[in-house]
Every structure is written in C-alpha cells, then in structure tokens.
Short mmCIF file of the C-alpha atoms (twelve columns), coordinates in Angstrom:
data_MODEL
# 
_entry.id   MODEL 
# 
loop_
_atom_site.group_PDB 
_atom_site.id 
_atom_site.type_symbol 
_atom_site.label_atom_id 
_atom_site.label_alt_id 
_atom_site.label_comp_id 
_atom_site.label_asym_id 
_atom_site.label_seq_id 
_atom_site.Cartn_x 
_atom_site.Cartn_y 
_atom_site.Cartn_z 
_atom_site.pdbx_PDB_model_num 
ATOM 1   C CA . MET A 1   -2.129  -24.792 3.104   1 
ATOM 2   C CA . ILE A 2   0.464   -23.379 5.453   1 
ATOM 3   C CA . GLN A 3   -0.207  -20.276 7.499   1 
ATOM 4   C CA . LEU A 4   2.862   -18.081 8.031   1 
ATOM 5   C CA . SER A 5   3.315   -15.273 10.514  1 
ATOM 6   C CA . ARG A 6   4.226   -11.749 9.480   1 
ATOM 7   C CA . ASN A 7   7.708   -11.967 11.002  1 
ATOM 8   C CA . ILE A 8   8.555   -15.199 9.220   1 
ATOM 9   C CA . ILE A 9   7.470   -13.843 5.852   1 
ATOM 10  C CA . ILE A 10  9.285   -10.536 6.378   1 
ATOM 11  C CA . LEU A 11  12.479  -12.488 6.966   1 
ATOM 12  C CA . SER A 12  11.725  -14.805 4.046   1 
ATOM 13  C CA . LEU A 13  10.831  -12.352 1.272   1 
ATOM 14  C CA . GLY A 14  12.896  -13.082 -1.795  1 
ATOM 15  C CA . ILE A 15  14.065  -16.510 -0.595  1 
ATOM 16  C CA . CYS A 16  11.875  -18.106 -3.249  1 
ATOM 17  C CA . LEU A 17  14.614  -17.032 -5.646  1 
ATOM 18  C CA . ALA A 18  17.789  -19.088 -5.898  1 
ATOM 19  C CA . ASN A 19  19.962  -16.416 -4.273  1 
ATOM 20  C CA . LYS A 20  20.310  -12.697 -3.694  1 
ATOM 21  C CA . ALA A 21  22.157  -12.142 -6.967  1 
ATOM 22  C CA . ASN A 22  19.201  -13.597 -8.852  1 
ATOM 23  C CA . ALA A 23  16.821  -11.421 -6.867  1 
ATOM 24  C CA . LEU A 24  18.759  -8.286  -7.758  1 
ATOM 25  C CA . SER A 25  18.971  -9.334  -11.398 1 
ATOM 26  C CA . LEU A 26  15.229  -9.970  -11.522 1 
ATOM 27  C CA . GLY A 27  14.696  -6.590  -9.885  1 
ATOM 28  C CA . ASN A 28  16.567  -4.846  -12.686 1 
ATOM 29  C CA . GLN A 29  14.364  -6.575  -15.252 1 
ATOM 30  C CA . ASN A 30  11.226  -5.595  -13.371 1 
ATOM 31  C CA . ILE A 31  12.273  -1.946  -13.202 1 
ATOM 32  C CA . ASN A 32  12.161  -1.925  -16.996 1 
ATOM 33  C CA . THR A 33  8.756   -3.620  -16.942 1 
ATOM 34  C CA . LEU A 34  7.419   -1.079  -14.433 1 
ATOM 35  C CA . ASN A 35  8.721   1.825   -16.501 1 
ATOM 36  C CA . SER A 36  7.042   0.369   -19.578 1 
ATOM 37  C CA . ALA A 37  3.738   -0.001  -17.698 1 
ATOM 38  C CA . ARG A 38  3.980   3.561   -16.370 1 
ATOM 39  C CA . LYS A 39  4.550   4.975   -19.846 1 
ATOM 40  C CA . LEU A 40  1.502   3.141   -21.168 1 
ATOM 41  C CA . TYR A 41  -0.545  4.385   -18.200 1 
ATOM 42  C CA . ALA A 42  0.597   7.965   -18.855 1 
ATOM 43  C CA . LYS A 43  -0.548  7.606   -22.478 1 
ATOM 44  C CA . ASN A 44  -3.959  6.439   -21.215 1 
ATOM 45  C CA . LYS A 45  -3.360  2.945   -22.582 1 
ATOM 46  C CA . ILE A 46  -4.705  1.496   -19.376 1 
ATOM 47  C CA . GLU A 47  -5.477  -2.074  -20.402 1 
ATOM 48  C CA . GLU A 48  -2.056  -2.406  -22.021 1 
ATOM 49  C CA . SER A 49  -0.412  -1.061  -18.873 1 
ATOM 50  C CA . ILE A 50  -2.205  -3.721  -16.805 1 
ATOM 51  C CA . LYS A 51  -0.755  -6.422  -19.046 1 
ATOM 52  C CA . GLU A 52  2.715   -5.015  -18.347 1 
ATOM 53  C CA . TYR A 53  2.122   -4.862  -14.597 1 
ATOM 54  C CA . ASN A 54  1.023   -8.501  -14.720 1 
ATOM 55  C CA . LYS A 55  4.481   -9.441  -15.963 1 
ATOM 56  C CA . VAL A 56  5.987   -8.607  -12.562 1 
ATOM 57  C CA . PRO A 57  5.963   -11.949 -10.667 1 
ATOM 58  C CA . LYS A 58  4.952   -12.355 -7.032  1 
ATOM 59  C CA . ILE A 59  8.501   -13.318 -6.092  1 
ATOM 60  C CA . SER A 60  9.818   -9.993  -7.387  1 
ATOM 61  C CA . GLU A 61  11.085  -7.223  -5.134  1 
ATOM 62  C CA . PHE A 62  8.772   -4.919  -7.115  1 
ATOM 63  C CA . TRP A 63  5.568   -6.974  -6.962  1 
ATOM 64  C CA . ILE A 64  3.947   -4.881  -4.207  1 
ATOM 65  C CA . GLU A 65  4.756   -1.668  -6.065  1 
ATOM 66  C CA . ALA A 66  3.366   -3.081  -9.319  1 
ATOM 67  C CA . THR A 67  0.214   -4.252  -7.534  1 
ATOM 68  C CA . GLU A 68  -0.409  -0.791  -6.051  1 
ATOM 69  C CA . GLU A 69  -0.072  0.857   -9.453  1 
ATOM 70  C CA . LYS A 70  -2.168  -1.812  -11.179 1 
ATOM 71  C CA . ALA A 71  -4.981  -1.057  -8.723  1 
ATOM 72  C CA . TRP A 72  -4.959  2.555   -9.908  1 
ATOM 73  C CA . ALA A 73  -5.221  1.321   -13.491 1 
ATOM 74  C CA . TYR A 74  -8.342  -0.694  -12.652 1 
ATOM 75  C CA . VAL A 75  -9.831  2.369   -10.944 1 
ATOM 76  C CA . ARG A 76  -9.254  4.357   -14.135 1 
ATOM 77  C CA . LEU A 77  -11.285 1.697   -15.951 1 
ATOM 78  C CA . GLY A 78  -14.029 1.891   -13.322 1 
ATOM 79  C CA . LYS A 79  -13.389 -1.719  -12.304 1 
ATOM 80  C CA . TYR A 80  -13.504 -1.164  -8.557  1 
ATOM 81  C CA . ASP A 81  -13.897 -4.826  -7.600  1 
ATOM 82  C CA . GLN A 82  -10.729 -5.759  -9.465  1 
ATOM 83  C CA . ALA A 83  -8.875  -2.770  -8.037  1 
ATOM 84  C CA . LEU A 84  -9.901  -3.755  -4.522  1 
ATOM 85  C CA . SER A 85  -8.876  -7.369  -5.059  1 
ATOM 86  C CA . GLN A 86  -5.402  -6.166  -6.050  1 
ATOM 87  C CA . LEU A 87  -5.130  -4.024  -2.936  1 
ATOM 88  C CA . LYS A 88  -6.416  -6.770  -0.662  1 
ATOM 89  C CA . SER A 89  -3.514  -8.930  -1.842  1 
ATOM 90  C CA . ILE A 90  -1.075  -6.483  -0.229  1 
ATOM 91  C CA . ILE A 91  -3.061  -4.724  2.515   1 
ATOM 92  C CA . ASN A 92  -2.842  -7.494  5.079   1 
ATOM 93  C CA . PRO A 93  -0.717  -8.253  8.155   1 
ATOM 94  C CA . VAL A 94  1.938   -9.924  6.008   1 
ATOM 95  C CA . PHE A 95  2.766   -7.154  3.555   1 
ATOM 96  C CA . ILE A 96  1.500   -3.996  5.263   1 
ATOM 97  C CA . PRO A 97  5.028   -2.993  6.439   1 
ATOM 98  C CA . PHE A 98  6.018   -2.710  2.771   1 
ATOM 99  C CA . VAL A 99  2.894   -0.869  1.599   1 
ATOM 100 C CA . GLY A 100 2.771   2.880   1.043   1 
ATOM 101 C CA . PRO A 101 0.098   5.250   2.404   1 
ATOM 102 C CA . GLU A 102 -1.466  5.834   -1.009  1 
ATOM 103 C CA . ALA A 103 -2.512  2.189   -1.331  1 
ATOM 104 C CA . ILE A 104 -4.535  2.320   1.899   1 
ATOM 105 C CA . MET A 105 -6.071  5.638   0.856   1 
ATOM 106 C CA . LEU A 106 -7.077  4.177   -2.521  1 
ATOM 107 C CA . ALA A 107 -8.681  1.146   -0.865  1 
ATOM 108 C CA . THR A 108 -10.605 3.536   1.395   1 
ATOM 109 C CA . PHE A 109 -11.758 5.548   -1.621  1 
ATOM 110 C CA . ILE A 110 -12.996 2.372   -3.334  1 
ATOM 111 C CA . ASP A 111 -14.918 1.431   -0.190  1 
ATOM 112 C CA . LEU A 112 -16.589 4.844   -0.362  1 
ATOM 113 C CA . LYS A 113 -17.476 4.365   -4.040  1 
ATOM 114 C CA . THR A 114 -18.987 0.943   -3.319  1 
ATOM 115 C CA . CYS A 115 -20.807 2.145   -0.170  1 
ATOM 116 C CA . ASN A 116 -18.734 -0.111  2.075   1 
ATOM 117 C CA . TYR A 117 -18.792 2.353   4.953   1 
ATOM 118 C CA . LYS A 118 -17.604 -0.188  7.491   1 
ATOM 119 C CA . GLY A 119 -14.572 -0.763  5.284   1 
ATOM 120 C CA . VAL A 120 -13.897 2.970   5.212   1 
ATOM 121 C CA . PHE A 121 -13.691 3.226   8.993   1 
ATOM 122 C CA . ASP A 122 -11.700 0.002   9.275   1 
ATOM 123 C CA . LYS A 123 -9.091  1.307   6.841   1 
ATOM 124 C CA . ILE A 124 -8.914  4.716   8.493   1 
ATOM 125 C CA . LYS A 125 -8.098  2.899   11.725  1 
ATOM 126 C CA . LEU A 126 -5.559  0.728   9.903   1 
ATOM 127 C CA . TYR A 127 -3.954  3.813   8.360   1 
ATOM 128 C CA . LYS A 128 -3.470  5.454   11.731  1 
ATOM 129 C CA . ASN A 129 -2.173  2.258   13.338  1 
ATOM 130 C CA . GLU A 130 0.376   1.685   10.583  1 
ATOM 131 C CA . MET A 131 1.377   5.206   9.619   1 
ATOM 132 C CA . LEU A 132 1.640   6.984   12.970  1 
ATOM 133 C CA . PRO A 133 4.587   4.802   14.106  1 
ATOM 134 C CA . ARG A 134 6.221   5.525   10.743  1 
ATOM 135 C CA . VAL A 135 5.695   9.242   11.299  1 
ATOM 136 C CA . GLU A 136 7.424   9.007   14.674  1 
ATOM 137 C CA . ALA A 137 10.344  7.099   13.141  1 
ATOM 138 C CA . LEU A 138 10.709  9.554   10.251  1 
ATOM 139 C CA . GLU A 139 10.552  12.565  12.563  1 
ATOM 140 C CA . SER A 140 13.229  10.930  14.693  1 
ATOM 141 C CA . ILE A 141 15.468  10.619  11.619  1 
ATOM 142 C CA . ILE A 142 14.980  14.282  10.735  1 
ATOM 143 C CA . LYS A 143 15.727  15.294  14.320  1 
ATOM 144 C CA . ASP A 144 18.837  13.125  14.617  1 
ATOM 145 C CA . PRO A 145 20.007  12.048  11.120  1 
ATOM 146 C CA . LYS A 146 23.409  10.977  12.413  1 
ATOM 147 C CA . SER A 147 22.190  8.515   14.996  1 
ATOM 148 C CA . ASP A 148 23.930  5.142   15.143  1 
ATOM 149 C CA . PHE A 149 20.805  3.537   13.687  1 
ATOM 150 C CA . VAL A 150 20.697  5.784   10.615  1 
ATOM 151 C CA . LEU A 151 24.446  5.773   9.986   1 
ATOM 152 C CA . SER A 152 24.584  1.999   10.295  1 
ATOM 153 C CA . TRP A 153 21.933  1.484   7.625   1 
ATOM 154 C CA . SER A 154 23.312  4.257   5.422   1 
ATOM 155 C CA . LYS A 155 26.680  2.530   5.361   1 
ATOM 156 C CA . LYS A 156 25.121  -0.847  4.529   1 
ATOM 157 C CA . ILE A 157 23.055  0.681   1.723   1 
ATOM 158 C CA . LYS A 158 26.025  2.581   0.327   1 
ATOM 159 C CA . ASP A 159 28.351  -0.429  0.443   1 
ATOM 160 C CA . SER A 160 26.024  -3.035  -1.084  1 
ATOM 161 C CA . GLU A 161 22.732  -3.594  -2.876  1 
ATOM 162 C CA . LEU A 162 19.969  -4.579  -0.483  1 
ATOM 163 C CA . LEU A 163 16.548  -6.154  -0.730  1 
ATOM 164 C CA . ALA A 164 13.587  -5.129  1.412   1 
ATOM 165 C CA . SER A 165 13.955  -8.405  3.293   1 
ATOM 166 C CA . ASP A 166 17.459  -7.366  4.386   1 
ATOM 167 C CA . LEU A 167 15.945  -4.609  6.527   1 
ATOM 168 C CA . GLY A 168 13.678  -6.939  8.496   1 
ATOM 169 C CA . LYS A 169 11.585  -5.086  11.068  1 
ATOM 170 C CA . ASP A 170 13.534  -1.871  10.431  1 
ATOM 171 C CA . ILE A 171 11.744  -1.504  7.081   1 
ATOM 172 C CA . THR A 172 9.117   0.747   8.718   1 
ATOM 173 C CA . LYS A 173 11.702  2.847   10.553  1 
ATOM 174 C CA . LEU A 174 13.405  4.174   7.422   1 
ATOM 175 C CA . PRO A 175 12.125  6.067   4.368   1 
ATOM 176 C CA . ARG A 176 10.214  3.614   2.220   1 
ATOM 177 C CA . TYR A 177 12.677  3.216   -0.658  1 
ATOM 178 C CA . TYR A 178 15.853  4.302   1.098   1 
ATOM 179 C CA . TYR A 179 17.399  0.855   0.765   1 
ATOM 180 C CA . ARG A 180 17.201  1.189   -3.049  1 
ATOM 181 C CA . ASP A 181 18.515  4.727   -3.207  1 
ATOM 182 C CA . LYS A 182 21.528  5.424   -5.409  1 
ATOM 183 C CA . LYS A 183 22.261  8.801   -3.821  1 
ATOM 184 C CA . VAL A 184 22.925  7.588   -0.288  1 
ATOM 185 C CA . ASP A 185 25.513  9.659   1.545   1 
ATOM 186 C CA . LEU A 186 27.003  9.387   4.988   1 
ATOM 187 C CA . ASN A 187 26.436  13.048  5.817   1 
ATOM 188 C CA . SER A 188 22.733  12.190  6.194   1 
ATOM 189 C CA . LYS A 189 21.354  14.842  3.840   1 
ATOM 190 C CA . ARG A 190 19.757  12.274  1.563   1 
ATOM 191 C CA . VAL A 191 17.989  10.314  4.308   1 
ATOM 192 C CA . VAL A 192 16.538  13.559  5.699   1 
ATOM 193 C CA . GLU A 193 15.324  14.521  2.233   1 
ATOM 194 C CA . LEU A 194 13.596  11.162  1.765   1 
ATOM 195 C CA . ALA A 195 12.164  11.186  5.300   1 
ATOM 196 C CA . LYS A 196 10.564  14.583  4.644   1 
ATOM 197 C CA . LYS A 197 9.157   13.314  1.352   1 
ATOM 198 C CA . ASP A 198 7.592   10.287  3.065   1 
ATOM 199 C CA . LEU A 199 6.118   12.475  5.808   1 
ATOM 200 C CA . GLU A 200 4.576   14.727  3.172   1 
ATOM 201 C CA . ASP A 201 3.117   11.683  1.410   1 
ATOM 202 C CA . ILE A 202 1.623   10.318  4.639   1 
ATOM 203 C CA . SER A 203 0.154   13.723  5.512   1 
ATOM 204 C CA . LYS A 204 -1.289  14.251  2.017   1 
ATOM 205 C CA . ASN A 205 -3.051  10.895  2.000   1 
ATOM 206 C CA . LEU A 206 -4.287  11.348  5.573   1 
ATOM 207 C CA . LYS A 207 -6.002  14.579  4.475   1 
ATOM 208 C CA . LYS A 208 -7.686  12.696  1.634   1 
ATOM 209 C CA . MET A 209 -8.862  10.026  4.053   1 
ATOM 210 C CA . LYS A 210 -10.327 12.678  6.346   1 
ATOM 211 C CA . ILE A 211 -12.299 14.021  3.379   1 
ATOM 212 C CA . ILE A 212 -13.571 10.497  2.688   1 
ATOM 213 C CA . GLU A 213 -14.519 10.106  6.359   1 
ATOM 214 C CA . ILE A 214 -16.474 13.370  6.297   1 
ATOM 215 C CA . GLU A 215 -18.271 12.238  3.143   1 
ATOM 216 C CA . VAL A 216 -19.336 8.983   4.819   1 
ATOM 217 C CA . ILE A 217 -20.585 10.848  7.894   1 
ATOM 218 C CA . GLN A 218 -22.565 13.258  5.709   1 
ATOM 219 C CA . ARG A 219 -24.100 10.398  3.725   1 
ATOM 220 C CA . SER A 220 -25.047 8.585   6.914   1 
ATOM 221 C CA . TYR A 221 -26.586 11.761  8.339   1 
ATOM 222 C CA . ALA A 222 -28.583 12.360  5.157   1 
ATOM 223 C CA . TYR A 223 -29.741 8.742   5.163   1 
ATOM 224 C CA . ASP A 224 -30.832 8.965   8.801   1 
ATOM 225 C CA . ASN A 225 -32.771 12.136  8.011   1 
ATOM 226 C CA . SER A 226 -34.542 10.455  5.108   1 
ATOM 227 C CA . LEU A 227 -35.608 7.624   7.415   1 
ATOM 228 C CA . THR A 228 -36.868 10.099  9.997   1 
ATOM 229 C CA . LYS A 229 -38.908 12.135  7.529   1 
ATOM 230 C CA . ASN A 230 -40.309 9.251   5.512   1 
ATOM 231 C CA . LYS A 231 -41.934 5.955   6.350   1 
ATOM 232 C CA . LEU A 232 -39.755 2.936   5.842   1 
ATOM 233 C CA . ALA A 233 -40.679 1.370   2.497   1 
ATOM 234 C CA . PHE A 234 -38.246 -1.465  2.059   1 
ATOM 235 C CA . ASN A 235 -39.592 -2.403  -1.360  1 
ATOM 236 C CA . ASP A 236 -38.687 1.063   -2.632  1 
ATOM 237 C CA . THR A 237 -35.180 1.184   -1.213  1 
ATOM 238 C CA . LYS A 238 -32.864 2.557   -3.873  1 
ATOM 239 C CA . ALA A 239 -29.663 0.775   -4.740  1 
ATOM 240 C CA . LYS A 240 -27.615 3.872   -4.069  1 
ATOM 241 C CA . ASP A 241 -28.850 3.902   -0.468  1 
ATOM 242 C CA . GLN A 242 -27.889 0.310   0.214   1 
ATOM 243 C CA . MET A 243 -24.678 -0.412  2.023   1 
ATOM 244 C CA . THR A 244 -22.769 -3.446  0.854   1 
ATOM 245 C CA . PHE A 245 -19.560 -4.932  2.097   1 
ATOM 246 C CA . PRO A 246 -17.641 -6.462  -0.840  1 
ATOM 247 C CA . HIS A 247 -14.460 -8.415  -0.271  1 
ATOM 248 C CA . GLU A 248 -14.671 -8.070  3.517   1 
ATOM 249 C CA . LYS A 249 -14.025 -11.100 5.715   1 
ATOM 250 C CA . ASP A 250 -14.166 -11.294 9.482   1 
ATOM 251 C CA . SER A 251 -11.047 -13.434 9.525   1 
ATOM 252 C CA . LYS A 252 -7.704  -11.612 9.546   1 
ATOM 253 C CA . GLU A 253 -5.736  -14.738 8.763   1 
ATOM 254 C CA . VAL A 254 -3.558  -14.704 5.674   1 
ATOM 255 C CA . TRP A 255 -2.603  -17.855 3.820   1 
ATOM 256 C CA . LEU A 256 0.452   -17.934 1.589   1 
ATOM 257 C CA . ASP A 257 -1.263  -19.577 -1.384  1 
ATOM 258 C CA . GLU A 258 -4.126  -17.031 -1.291  1 
ATOM 259 C CA . ILE A 259 -1.896  -13.987 -1.721  1 
ATOM 260 C CA . GLY A 260 -2.491  -12.298 -5.055  1 
ATOM 261 C CA . ASN A 261 -5.436  -14.565 -5.901  1 
ATOM 262 C CA . TYR A 262 -8.432  -12.707 -4.456  1 
# 
C-alpha cells in the first residue's frame, strides 16, 4: 500500500489512462453518463441514477463530480452513511483542490443529521481553509482579468483541450470548470463571469454552513440546560441526545487503494 502526497497525485491525475487522447475520449463518454444520471435524478428515479453514476470510473476526469452528485442521491434516499462515505472519498488532502463548496456543505449537513457535532466544526474549519484562498484568487481575477496569469491560461484553454491535471496547483486559482469551458475568450469576459459564479456558490454554501453551525450551538445549549435542570440518568439517555462520530478517523493520511472504498 503506497502512500502518495497531494502534489504527486495532482500531477498524476489521469496518467492511469494510456494517454491524454484516451482521457479526453473517456471524458466525452462520461459526460453522456452524467447527463443520463442527472435526468433520472430529476425524474426522482434515484436508485437508477445511482447506478448510472457508478458507471463513471475512478480514473475518469468526471469521477469527483459524479461522486458529489451521487452523495446527493443517497441523501434523497435517507442513506446518510452511504452519502458520507461517498464524500469522504473526495474530501481529503488529495482531492480537495478539485472539490466544490457544495460537497463540503453537504458533508457538514450529514454530520448535523447524524449528531456528529465534532465533524460539523471540523468541516466548517476545512471550508474556510480551502475556500477563502479561492475567494481571494477569484476576486483577483475579477479585479484584473487581463493579468498575465489569466491570459496565459485562457490562451491554453482556447487553443487545446485540457484536463484538470494540466492545471497543477493553479487549479484552485481559476474558476472551477474554466479549463473545460467552450466559451473561453481572450477579452476576459468569460473568466470574469465564471469567477463571479464561483464566488456566489462559495458564499451561498457558506451561509448554509453558518445556519448549520447555529443549529449545533443551539442544540448544545439546549442539551446543557437539560443537564442543569435534571439529574443525570444515564440509563434514560435518549438516542436523539447522543452524539456519535461516524466515519471519523484521527489519521489524516490517505492511501491510494482506499480512495472510493470507504
């Protein structure tokens, strides 16, 4: 079992495929699979949509996206453990640069539903640590959309098809799906449009996480009050008042052959 660092895996994403042409070809196939899964989800055929999402392989450019959406499907079915296991496959030091804000918010919501209050606060901290640098980068793009950095990537994206791995560490300094965009222009209007959209998405999910945080604080306050007013009767402790910590490990190490198998 070989442990790989985040930087090595970022540079290596997609190399499991024979070559870049194969990766792009597989990506086109997976777009169709994702669209099929989304249509089934929209028709409330949740279990069928999950089967479609499962067809997107781990080596695909779209696996992280499919995993995020599959987690939502499990939430719709009320299967929080399975939803959380999907999210844990991607919310880790290896893949977090490629993960959107909604995935972290959803994992936080599941922690709330399962009374994993420690997990809630851990993920709020993670959200801020990961998303605030992205906010700064996106605001920088909006302020100066014709910087050498932006124009350089815009030209590369316009001139050729790229994979996420082609962006390396710059993946978090550009709008999330800019490298896939078919409307890239060199006058920078498109990158500003996408940067604003990403900022709105980050802000929207941050507001939801603040609501979750307030809910946890209120529950904790109510629980403390109940302990103050009543004698501790451990035999009568209700399940809804118990805090559990599913799927949480102290270790932050990520092993390649564990990914996607929680």
